[in-house]
GROMACS .gro file of C-alpha atoms in nm:
model
  461
    1MET     CA    1   3.753 -10.001  -6.728
    2THR     CA    2   3.948 -10.112  -6.421
    3ALA     CA    3   4.275  -9.990  -6.561
    4THR     CA    4   4.487  -9.693  -6.652
    5THR     CA    5   4.660  -9.644  -6.982
    6GLY     CA    6   5.018  -9.734  -7.066
    7GLN     CA    7   5.242  -9.915  -6.817
    8GLY     CA    8   4.985  -9.867  -6.537
    9PHE     CA    9   4.721 -10.084  -6.703
   10VAL     CA   10   4.565 -10.334  -6.462
   11PRO     CA   11   4.298 -10.570  -6.602
   12ALA     CA   12   4.020 -10.713  -6.391
   13LEU     CA   13   4.080 -11.056  -6.241
   14PRO     CA   14   3.835 -11.339  -6.163
   15ASP     CA   15   3.596 -11.297  -5.871
   16THR     CA   16   3.566 -10.921  -5.916
   17PRO     CA   17   3.259 -10.730  -6.038
   18GLU     CA   18   3.459 -10.574  -6.322
   19TYR     CA   19   3.570 -10.915  -6.446
   20ALA     CA   20   3.215 -11.052  -6.427
   21ASP     CA   21   3.083 -10.760  -6.632
   22ALA     CA   22   3.353 -10.786  -6.897
   23ALA     CA   23   3.323 -11.166  -6.928
   24ARG     CA   24   2.940 -11.171  -6.936
   25VAL     CA   25   2.799 -11.373  -7.229
   26PHE     CA   26   2.453 -11.418  -7.377
   27ASN     CA   27   2.471 -11.798  -7.407
   28GLU     CA   28   2.543 -11.911  -7.053
   29ALA     CA   29   2.602 -12.268  -7.173
   30SER     CA   30   2.938 -12.137  -7.298
   31PRO     CA   31   3.077 -11.916  -7.019
   32ALA     CA   32   3.390 -11.709  -7.081
   33ARG     CA   33   3.669 -11.777  -6.830
   34PRO     CA   34   3.971 -11.574  -6.943
   35ALA     CA   35   4.273 -11.514  -6.721
   36ALA     CA   36   4.183 -11.146  -6.708
   37ALA     CA   37   3.923 -10.920  -6.865
   38VAL     CA   38   3.853 -10.554  -6.930
   39THR     CA   39   3.572 -10.340  -7.066
   40ALA     CA   40   3.712 -10.088  -7.313
   41ARG     CA   41   3.532  -9.755  -7.341
   42SER     CA   42   3.775  -9.580  -7.575
   43VAL     CA   43   4.041  -9.643  -7.836
   44ALA     CA   44   4.299  -9.553  -7.569
   45ASP     CA   45   4.158  -9.829  -7.348
   46VAL     CA   46   4.191 -10.079  -7.634
   47ARG     CA   47   4.548  -9.978  -7.707
   48ALA     CA   48   4.643 -10.007  -7.340
   49ALA     CA   49   4.488 -10.354  -7.317
   50ILE     CA   50   4.668 -10.476  -7.628
   51ALA     CA   51   5.000 -10.340  -7.501
   52HIS     CA   52   4.949 -10.514  -7.166
   53ALA     CA   53   4.866 -10.845  -7.333
   54ALA     CA   54   5.180 -10.823  -7.546
   55ARG     CA   55   5.399 -10.754  -7.241
   56ALA     CA   56   5.236 -11.032  -7.040
   57GLY     CA   57   5.241 -11.287  -7.320
   58LEU     CA   58   4.862 -11.328  -7.311
   59PRO     CA   59   4.664 -11.396  -7.630
   60VAL     CA   60   4.385 -11.143  -7.683
   61ARG     CA   61   4.018 -11.235  -7.718
   62VAL     CA   62   3.741 -10.992  -7.809
   63HIS     CA   63   3.365 -10.980  -7.769
   64THR     CA   64   3.087 -10.723  -7.741
   65THR     CA   65   2.751 -10.858  -7.620
   66GLY     CA   66   2.872 -11.220  -7.599
   67HIS     CA   67   2.610 -11.362  -7.835
   68SER     CA   68   2.877 -11.564  -8.016
   69ALA     CA   69   3.001 -11.737  -7.699
   70GLY     CA   70   2.897 -12.081  -7.822
   71ALA     CA   71   3.128 -12.053  -8.122
   72ALA     CA   72   3.412 -11.878  -7.941
   73GLY     CA   73   3.582 -12.177  -7.780
   74SER     CA   74   3.782 -12.167  -7.458
   75MET     CA   75   3.922 -11.833  -7.342
   76GLU     CA   76   4.140 -11.978  -7.068
   77GLY     CA   77   4.478 -11.812  -7.035
   78SER     CA   78   4.380 -11.507  -7.240
   79LEU     CA   79   4.302 -11.139  -7.190
   80LEU     CA   80   3.942 -11.072  -7.291
   81ILE     CA   81   3.853 -10.725  -7.416
   82ARG     CA   82   3.486 -10.640  -7.404
   83THR     CA   83   3.428 -10.343  -7.635
   84ARG     CA   84   3.166 -10.092  -7.523
   85LEU     CA   85   3.300  -9.774  -7.673
   86ASP     CA   86   3.143  -9.441  -7.589
   87GLY     CA   87   3.001  -9.199  -7.843
   88GLY     CA   88   2.670  -9.347  -7.948
   89VAL     CA   89   2.532  -9.423  -8.293
   90GLN     CA   90   2.564  -9.137  -8.542
   91VAL     CA   91   2.343  -9.129  -8.853
   92ASP     CA   92   2.428  -8.935  -9.168
   93ALA     CA   93   2.082  -8.931  -9.326
   94GLU     CA   94   2.199  -8.772  -9.651
   95ARG     CA   95   2.458  -9.043  -9.713
   96ARG     CA   96   2.237  -9.313  -9.551
   97VAL     CA   97   2.524  -9.425  -9.330
   98ALA     CA   98   2.549  -9.501  -8.959
   99ARG     CA   99   2.874  -9.487  -8.765
  100VAL     CA  100   2.844  -9.741  -8.484
  101PRO     CA  101   3.089  -9.769  -8.191
  102ALA     CA  102   3.179 -10.129  -8.107
  103GLY     CA  103   2.954 -10.264  -7.832
  104SER     CA  104   2.642 -10.090  -7.962
  105THR     CA  105   2.339 -10.313  -8.020
  106TRP     CA  106   2.113 -10.329  -8.320
  107SER     CA  107   1.826 -10.181  -8.120
  108GLU     CA  108   2.035  -9.867  -8.080
  109VAL     CA  109   2.102  -9.848  -8.453
  110VAL     CA  110   1.738  -9.906  -8.548
  111ALA     CA  111   1.622  -9.639  -8.302
  112ALA     CA  112   1.873  -9.390  -8.442
  113ALA     CA  113   1.777  -9.460  -8.805
  114VAL     CA  114   1.396  -9.464  -8.772
  115PRO     CA  115   1.350  -9.084  -8.753
  116TYR     CA  116   1.504  -9.058  -9.100
  117GLY     CA  117   1.287  -9.329  -9.257
  118LEU     CA  118   1.586  -9.565  -9.268
  119THR     CA  119   1.681  -9.900  -9.122
  120ALA     CA  120   1.975 -10.142  -9.113
  121PRO     CA  121   2.043 -10.509  -9.197
  122HIS     CA  122   2.008 -10.628  -8.836
  123GLY     CA  123   1.937 -10.979  -8.714
  124THR     CA  124   1.623 -11.111  -8.547
  125SER     CA  125   1.725 -10.984  -8.201
  126GLY     CA  126   1.785 -10.621  -8.118
  127THR     CA  127   2.016 -10.711  -7.829
  128VAL     CA  128   2.288 -10.852  -8.059
  129GLY     CA  129   2.609 -10.650  -8.088
  130VAL     CA  130   2.652 -10.475  -8.422
  131ALA     CA  131   3.025 -10.524  -8.474
  132GLY     CA  132   3.043 -10.899  -8.412
  133TYR     CA  133   2.732 -10.966  -8.619
  134LEU     CA  134   2.864 -10.768  -8.916
  135LEU     CA  135   3.212 -10.921  -8.905
  136ARG     CA  136   3.053 -11.269  -8.911
  137GLY     CA  137   2.847 -11.203  -9.221
  138GLY     CA  138   2.508 -11.131  -9.068
  139VAL     CA  139   2.176 -11.280  -9.189
  140SER     CA  140   1.867 -11.064  -9.147
  141PHE     CA  141   1.505 -11.058  -9.257
  142TYR     CA  142   1.629 -10.804  -9.514
  143SER     CA  143   1.910 -11.022  -9.656
  144ARG     CA  144   1.703 -11.146  -9.949
  145ARG     CA  145   1.684 -10.783 -10.069
  146VAL     CA  146   2.014 -10.625  -9.955
  147GLY     CA  147   2.241 -10.928  -9.918
  148LEU     CA  148   2.445 -11.038  -9.620
  149ALA     CA  149   2.492 -10.762  -9.367
  150ALA     CA  150   2.871 -10.765  -9.408
  151ASN     CA  151   2.821 -10.636  -9.763
  152SER     CA  152   2.668 -10.319  -9.615
  153VAL     CA  153   2.984 -10.235  -9.418
  154LEU     CA  154   3.151  -9.927  -9.567
  155ALA     CA  155   3.444  -9.880  -9.327
  156ILE     CA  156   3.595 -10.042  -9.019
  157GLU     CA  157   3.801  -9.881  -8.744
  158LEU     CA  158   4.028 -10.112  -8.546
  159VAL     CA  159   4.343 -10.135  -8.337
  160THR     CA  160   4.589 -10.397  -8.457
  161ALA     CA  161   4.850 -10.594  -8.263
  162ASP     CA  162   5.111 -10.318  -8.306
  163GLY     CA  163   4.883 -10.074  -8.124
  164GLU     CA  164   4.806  -9.876  -8.438
  165ALA     CA  165   4.456  -9.734  -8.476
  166ARG     CA  166   4.348  -9.786  -8.837
  167ARG     CA  167   4.049  -9.701  -9.054
  168VAL     CA  168   4.012  -9.936  -9.350
  169ASP     CA  169   3.770  -9.928  -9.640
  170ALA     CA  170   3.759 -10.004 -10.011
  171THR     CA  171   4.047  -9.764 -10.083
  172HIS     CA  172   4.250  -9.779  -9.758
  173ASP     CA  173   4.405 -10.125  -9.708
  174PRO     CA  174   4.130 -10.291  -9.914
  175GLU     CA  175   4.276 -10.638  -9.851
  176LEU     CA  176   4.237 -10.602  -9.472
  177PHE     CA  177   3.891 -10.452  -9.527
  178TRP     CA  178   3.802 -10.757  -9.736
  179ALA     CA  179   3.934 -11.005  -9.478
  180LEU     CA  180   3.761 -10.839  -9.184
  181ARG     CA  181   3.420 -10.889  -9.344
  182GLY     CA  182   3.360 -11.258  -9.278
  183GLY     CA  183   3.721 -11.376  -9.252
  184GLY     CA  184   3.681 -11.517  -8.905
  185GLY     CA  185   3.852 -11.263  -8.681
  186GLY     CA  186   4.201 -11.251  -8.539
  187PHE     CA  187   4.296 -10.920  -8.704
  188GLY     CA  188   4.269 -10.683  -8.407
  189VAL     CA  189   4.007 -10.509  -8.197
  190VAL     CA  190   3.733 -10.339  -8.398
  191THR     CA  191   3.635 -10.010  -8.236
  192ALA     CA  192   3.371  -9.881  -8.481
  193VAL     CA  193   3.201  -9.963  -8.810
  194GLU     CA  194   3.024  -9.761  -9.075
  195VAL     CA  195   2.725  -9.940  -9.221
  196ALA     CA  196   2.495  -9.849  -9.509
  197LEU     CA  197   2.131  -9.790  -9.424
  198PHE     CA  198   1.834  -9.824  -9.659
  199PRO     CA  199   1.483  -9.675  -9.684
  200ALA     CA  200   1.196  -9.835  -9.490
  201ALA     CA  201   0.860  -9.662  -9.511
  202GLY     CA  202   0.698  -9.960  -9.338
  203VAL     CA  203   0.733 -10.330  -9.270
  204VAL     CA  204   0.467 -10.600  -9.252
  205THR     CA  205   0.605 -10.814  -8.972
  206GLY     CA  206   0.511 -11.050  -8.691
  207ALA     CA  207   0.461 -11.414  -8.605
  208ALA     CA  208   0.168 -11.657  -8.626
  209LEU     CA  209   0.150 -11.985  -8.433
  210TRP     CA  210  -0.063 -12.294  -8.483
  211SER     CA  211  -0.097 -12.626  -8.306
  212GLY     CA  212   0.171 -12.872  -8.413
  213ARG     CA  213  -0.092 -13.097  -8.566
  214HIS     CA  214  -0.114 -12.849  -8.855
  215ALA     CA  215   0.263 -12.847  -8.915
  216GLU     CA  216   0.265 -13.065  -9.227
  217ARG     CA  217   0.018 -12.848  -9.415
  218ILE     CA  218   0.169 -12.522  -9.288
  219LEU     CA  219   0.515 -12.632  -9.403
  220GLU     CA  220   0.384 -12.735  -9.744
  221LEU     CA  221   0.214 -12.399  -9.802
  222TRP     CA  222   0.512 -12.204  -9.669
  223ARG     CA  223   0.754 -12.382  -9.903
  224THR     CA  224   0.524 -12.330 -10.201
  225TRP     CA  225   0.502 -11.956 -10.128
  226ALA     CA  226   0.878 -11.930 -10.076
  227VAL     CA  227   0.956 -12.042 -10.432
  228ASP     CA  228   0.832 -11.716 -10.585
  229ALA     CA  229   0.841 -11.492 -10.278
  230PRO     CA  230   0.952 -11.134 -10.348
  231ARG     CA  231   1.298 -11.036 -10.230
  232GLU     CA  232   1.143 -10.786  -9.992
  233ALA     CA  233   1.006 -11.081  -9.792
  234ALA     CA  234   1.192 -11.322  -9.565
  235THR     CA  235   1.047 -11.564  -9.314
  236SER     CA  236   1.121 -11.856  -9.086
  237LEU     CA  237   0.927 -12.167  -8.992
  238ARG     CA  238   0.984 -12.318  -8.649
  239VAL     CA  239   0.853 -12.623  -8.470
  240MET     CA  240   0.853 -12.500  -8.111
  241ASN     CA  241   0.808 -12.639  -7.761
  242LEU     CA  242   0.765 -12.327  -7.554
  243PRO     CA  243   0.839 -12.338  -7.179
  244PRO     CA  244   0.550 -12.297  -6.933
  245ILE     CA  245   0.633 -11.952  -6.800
  246PRO     CA  246   0.388 -11.675  -6.706
  247GLU     CA  247   0.492 -11.453  -6.997
  248ILE     CA  248   0.369 -11.710  -7.254
  249PRO     CA  249  -0.006 -11.784  -7.294
  250ALA     CA  250  -0.102 -12.132  -7.176
  251GLU     CA  251  -0.241 -12.234  -7.517
  252LEU     CA  252   0.109 -12.192  -7.663
  253THR     CA  253   0.275 -12.414  -7.402
  254ALA     CA  254   0.020 -12.696  -7.396
  255GLY     CA  255   0.207 -12.884  -7.671
  256PRO     CA  256   0.421 -12.837  -7.981
  257VAL     CA  257   0.337 -12.542  -8.204
  258VAL     CA  258   0.446 -12.437  -8.551
  259CYS     CA  259   0.540 -12.072  -8.599
  260VAL     CA  260   0.584 -11.863  -8.914
  261ALA     CA  261   0.758 -11.531  -8.848
  262GLY     CA  262   0.923 -11.274  -9.069
  263ALA     CA  263   0.908 -10.939  -9.240
  264VAL     CA  264   0.809 -10.785  -9.573
  265LEU     CA  265   0.984 -10.454  -9.643
  266ALA     CA  266   0.817 -10.155  -9.805
  267PRO     CA  267   1.106  -9.924  -9.902
  268GLY     CA  268   0.879  -9.632  -9.994
  269GLN     CA  269   0.523  -9.520  -9.930
  270ALA     CA  270   0.427  -9.641 -10.277
  271ASP     CA  271   0.539  -9.992 -10.180
  272LEU     CA  272   0.315 -10.034  -9.873
  273ALA     CA  273   0.024 -10.193 -10.062
  274ALA     CA  274   0.255 -10.438 -10.239
  275ALA     CA  275   0.411 -10.539  -9.907
  276GLU     CA  276   0.069 -10.605  -9.758
  277ARG     CA  277  -0.029 -10.813 -10.061
  278ALA     CA  278   0.291 -11.018 -10.039
  279ALA     CA  279   0.226 -11.089  -9.673
  280GLU     CA  280  -0.134 -11.182  -9.744
  281ASP     CA  281  -0.021 -11.419 -10.021
  282LEU     CA  282   0.164 -11.610  -9.749
  283LEU     CA  283  -0.065 -11.566  -9.450
  284GLY     CA  284  -0.404 -11.601  -9.618
  285PRO     CA  285  -0.361 -11.970  -9.708
  286LEU     CA  286  -0.196 -12.042  -9.373
  287ARG     CA  287  -0.478 -11.881  -9.176
  288ALA     CA  288  -0.725 -12.084  -9.385
  289VAL     CA  289  -0.571 -12.407  -9.253
  290ALA     CA  290  -0.675 -12.319  -8.900
  291ARG     CA  291  -0.716 -12.011  -8.688
  292PRO     CA  292  -0.375 -11.927  -8.537
  293LEU     CA  293  -0.334 -11.964  -8.163
  294ASP     CA  294  -0.160 -11.628  -8.175
  295ASP     CA  295  -0.103 -11.388  -8.464
  296THR     CA  296   0.097 -11.065  -8.440
  297TRP     CA  297   0.151 -10.997  -8.813
  298HIS     CA  298   0.075 -10.632  -8.888
  299LEU     CA  299   0.187 -10.331  -9.090
  300GLY     CA  300   0.434 -10.154  -8.866
  301GLY     CA  301   0.770  -9.987  -8.874
  302PRO     CA  302   1.135 -10.097  -8.867
  303ALA     CA  303   1.142 -10.089  -8.487
  304ASP     CA  304   0.891 -10.375  -8.483
  305VAL     CA  305   1.109 -10.616  -8.680
  306PRO     CA  306   1.355 -10.706  -8.398
  307LEU     CA  307   1.053 -10.814  -8.190
  308ALA     CA  308   0.887 -11.036  -8.451
  309HIS     CA  309   1.096 -11.348  -8.395
  310MET     CA  310   1.029 -11.343  -8.018
  311ASP     CA  311   1.395 -11.402  -7.934
  312PRO     CA  312   1.466 -11.381  -7.559
  313PRO     CA  313   1.608 -11.042  -7.456
  314GLY     CA  314   1.827 -11.167  -7.173
  315PRO     CA  315   2.096 -11.430  -7.124
  316VAL     CA  316   1.995 -11.791  -7.189
  317ASN     CA  317   2.150 -12.132  -7.140
  318VAL     CA  318   2.114 -12.295  -7.481
  319LEU     CA  319   2.259 -12.590  -7.670
  320GLY     CA  320   2.223 -12.563  -8.046
  321ASP     CA  321   2.319 -12.683  -8.391
  322HIS     CA  322   2.312 -12.537  -8.741
  323LEU     CA  323   2.330 -12.638  -9.107
  324LEU     CA  324   2.293 -12.462  -9.440
  325LEU     CA  325   2.060 -12.662  -9.663
  326ARG     CA  326   1.993 -12.706 -10.033
  327GLU     CA  327   1.636 -12.691 -10.161
  328LEU     CA  328   1.453 -12.955  -9.957
  329GLY     CA  329   1.179 -13.077 -10.187
  330ASP     CA  330   0.905 -13.298 -10.048
  331ALA     CA  331   1.151 -13.558  -9.919
  332GLY     CA  332   1.356 -13.302  -9.725
  333ALA     CA  333   1.048 -13.141  -9.577
  334ALA     CA  334   0.921 -13.480  -9.463
  335ALA     CA  335   1.261 -13.562  -9.312
  336PHE     CA  336   1.262 -13.234  -9.120
  337LEU     CA  337   0.913 -13.289  -8.982
  338ALA     CA  338   0.981 -13.652  -8.888
  339ALA     CA  339   1.289 -13.550  -8.688
  340ALA     CA  340   1.139 -13.233  -8.537
  341ASP     CA  341   0.816 -13.425  -8.454
  342PRO     CA  342   0.552 -13.153  -8.418
  343LEU     CA  343   0.305 -13.395  -8.257
  344THR     CA  344   0.511 -13.498  -7.955
  345PRO     CA  345   0.674 -13.278  -7.688
  346SER     CA  346   1.045 -13.241  -7.761
  347PRO     CA  347   1.354 -13.135  -7.563
  348LEU     CA  348   1.413 -12.869  -7.829
  349VAL     CA  349   1.258 -12.529  -7.776
  350ALA     CA  350   1.285 -12.475  -8.152
  351ALA     CA  351   1.376 -12.650  -8.477
  352GLU     CA  352   1.388 -12.379  -8.742
  353LEU     CA  353   1.409 -12.340  -9.118
  354ARG     CA  354   1.509 -11.987  -9.223
  355GLN     CA  355   1.432 -11.876  -9.577
  356LEU     CA  356   1.744 -11.765  -9.769
  357GLY     CA  357   1.803 -11.705 -10.142
  358GLY     CA  358   1.762 -11.377 -10.326
  359ALA     CA  359   2.048 -11.133 -10.272
  360ALA     CA  360   2.175 -11.342  -9.981
  361ALA     CA  361   2.274 -11.614 -10.228
  362GLU     CA  362   2.442 -11.388 -10.484
  363PRO     CA  363   2.817 -11.315 -10.480
  364ASN     CA  364   2.894 -10.948 -10.428
  365PRO     CA  365   3.203 -10.822 -10.614
  366ALA     CA  366   3.248 -10.547 -10.354
  367GLY     CA  367   3.190 -10.782 -10.061
  368GLY     CA  368   3.430 -10.938  -9.816
  369ALA     CA  369   3.563 -11.286  -9.751
  370LEU     CA  370   3.205 -11.402  -9.686
  371ASP     CA  371   2.972 -11.223  -9.927
  372HIS     CA  372   2.690 -11.473  -9.985
  373LEU     CA  373   2.540 -11.803  -9.872
  374ASP     CA  374   2.482 -12.061 -10.144
  375ALA     CA  375   2.185 -12.226  -9.973
  376ALA     CA  376   1.805 -12.230  -9.981
  377TYR     CA  377   1.752 -12.255  -9.605
  378ALA     CA  378   1.936 -12.222  -9.280
  379TYR     CA  379   1.848 -12.483  -9.019
  380MET     CA  380   1.890 -12.410  -8.647
  381GLY     CA  381   1.796 -12.631  -8.355
  382ALA     CA  382   1.809 -12.527  -7.990
  383GLY     CA  383   1.728 -12.669  -7.649
  384LEU     CA  384   1.741 -12.534  -7.294
  385PRO     CA  385   1.935 -12.753  -7.044
  386GLU     CA  386   1.743 -12.594  -6.757
  387LEU     CA  387   1.430 -12.768  -6.891
  388PHE     CA  388   1.570 -13.098  -7.024
  389PRO     CA  389   1.888 -13.299  -6.965
  390ALA     CA  390   2.166 -13.191  -7.198
  391GLU     CA  391   2.204 -13.545  -7.329
  392ARG     CA  392   1.841 -13.554  -7.447
  393ILE     CA  393   1.889 -13.222  -7.626
  394ARG     CA  394   2.206 -13.343  -7.796
  395GLU     CA  395   2.035 -13.665  -7.903
  396ARG     CA  396   1.751 -13.475  -8.070
  397LEU     CA  397   1.994 -13.234  -8.237
  398ALA     CA  398   2.191 -13.532  -8.368
  399ARG     CA  399   1.869 -13.686  -8.498
  400LEU     CA  400   1.788 -13.371  -8.694
  401ARG     CA  401   2.143 -13.340  -8.827
  402THR     CA  402   2.128 -13.698  -8.955
  403ALA     CA  403   1.782 -13.653  -9.106
  404LEU     CA  404   1.887 -13.337  -9.292
  405GLY     CA  405   2.225 -13.477  -9.397
  406PRO     CA  406   2.129 -13.541  -9.762
  407TRP     CA  407   2.050 -13.168  -9.802
  408ASP     CA  408   2.348 -13.034  -9.605
  409THR     CA  409   2.567 -12.801  -9.816
  410GLY     CA  410   2.863 -12.859  -9.586
  411ARG     CA  411   2.881 -12.487  -9.508
  412THR     CA  412   2.754 -12.277  -9.219
  413ALA     CA  413   2.659 -11.916  -9.144
  414PRO     CA  414   2.884 -11.793  -8.862
  415THR     CA  415   2.616 -11.598  -8.675
  416PHE     CA  416   2.405 -11.914  -8.640
  417VAL     CA  417   2.680 -12.132  -8.493
  418GLU     CA  418   2.625 -12.222  -8.125
  419SER     CA  419   2.894 -12.486  -8.077
  420THR     CA  420   3.248 -12.576  -8.178
  421ASP     CA  421   3.166 -12.948  -8.149
  422SER     CA  422   2.979 -12.994  -8.479
  423PRO     CA  423   3.140 -12.971  -8.823
  424GLN     CA  424   3.153 -12.608  -8.931
  425GLY     CA  425   3.299 -12.408  -9.217
  426HIS     CA  426   3.201 -12.100  -9.411
  427LEU     CA  427   3.506 -12.027  -9.627
  428ALA     CA  428   3.646 -12.212  -9.928
  429PRO     CA  429   4.011 -12.328  -9.901
  430ASP     CA  430   4.143 -12.058 -10.136
  431VAL     CA  431   3.960 -11.788  -9.941
  432ARG     CA  432   4.096 -11.923  -9.611
  433ALA     CA  433   4.449 -11.909  -9.751
  434ARG     CA  434   4.405 -11.549  -9.865
  435VAL     CA  435   4.259 -11.450  -9.526
  436ALA     CA  436   4.549 -11.619  -9.346
  437GLU     CA  437   4.798 -11.412  -9.545
  438VAL     CA  438   4.626 -11.091  -9.435
  439ARG     CA  439   4.616 -11.210  -9.075
  440GLU     CA  440   4.988 -11.291  -9.083
  441ARG     CA  441   5.064 -10.942  -9.213
  442VAL     CA  442   4.871 -10.750  -8.947
  443ASP     CA  443   4.945 -10.986  -8.657
  444PRO     CA  444   5.286 -11.145  -8.724
  445THR     CA  445   5.341 -11.241  -8.358
  446GLY     CA  446   5.002 -11.412  -8.328
  447LEU     CA  447   4.868 -11.195  -8.045
  448PHE     CA  448   4.512 -11.259  -8.172
  449ARG     CA  449   4.575 -11.623  -8.271
  450GLU     CA  450   4.313 -11.755  -8.026
  451ASP     CA  451   4.047 -11.515  -8.155
  452VAL     CA  452   4.017 -11.684  -8.493
  453MET     CA  453   3.683 -11.857  -8.529
  454ALA     CA  454   3.746 -12.231  -8.513
  455HIS     CA  455   3.509 -12.314  -8.797
  456THR     CA  456   3.691 -12.098  -9.052
  457GLY     CA  457   3.962 -12.360  -9.059
  458SER     CA  458   4.211 -12.073  -9.077
  459GLY     CA  459   4.355 -12.056  -8.729
  460ARG     CA  460   4.717 -12.113  -8.640
  461PRO     CA  461   4.803 -12.455  -8.493
   0.00000   0.00000   0.00000
């Protein structure tokens, strides 16, 4: 942190290495350009930054790994705090709880939990920051069994606008604890979270890819399996146009491919055979359609799951869109395929349907402002401007949005949002009003007013 505490605090300014490090984002299509920035390594650092912002009249913005940059909006004129607090992930195996300093990634949590036969409700990429993902709800390959990741949060440590370091949970300021979990931000700077872990003796996980010409049959079989799929299983289907780079085999970049990836959890040793059967129920019919071009599905461990989706580990320049969808039926599936067009090269690197339902769709009485997603599928589309003109990508995304419109629930999952341009919203009006009341209580001067997610509809004018 290029600063000292108290009155001597000096944040990093543009065109300095410290600023560049603090303002670094994962989605380089949405760069962060705050007036000043700082990387906080301790609660004292956070308190000093907040005090400086208040004195200088700068709104405060917060991020960890910068994966949510596309949904963050402009940071101009603000002080950006990048949280990377020291201390490391601590696992209490007896309680099945991990204490995670803000800035830690899911790979760090998974690695810390594996020796105890436990895992966490992480997303498809291990490089995603834990705190931001959890506060935005969090959808994982385990959500159909354990619910949205925010429901697994047991306690949150944060510094509010008054400089007070707080620890909130179900019995200490439960209303703030409720609002923090999915309420859209703007409450303060989270410095650590405690998250519940769960047993994982093994996981059948991986990805299989076929030529796009098999997409119609693959989608039909995948949807049929999904109807009665066990809650321990969650998968995605993507129509992909992979870039011709050395790391990807040539047969996967010769034209569009269809990919089925996911995970089937075996909580205990006695569940391993059932997990393998559930995976075979899906993969056997798919493999009978045609031999996959590549197939990594296998019985492995929790550390393998963040690799299954093949998400890029480093920063990318991506334009994307997202919808939550009702059950598609044959008409919706046909509309998706017609717009994604698995037979013709596309400017989109991926058009994805993510299987939801199960516990992810069920309200949780102990959950936060966002405790479930009332949808059958999440749709995500993404294109890389370095490969195709941005206008072509936007046109194809618009085509998919229009095609899927009849099945659009009108809601979104915050962790899947890549843009503030498209209609978004994950909270009902009454929930937004309740969240706004909490935000007004803990930040009456509006120091964090710019850090409210635009698509909650709950920000100050």
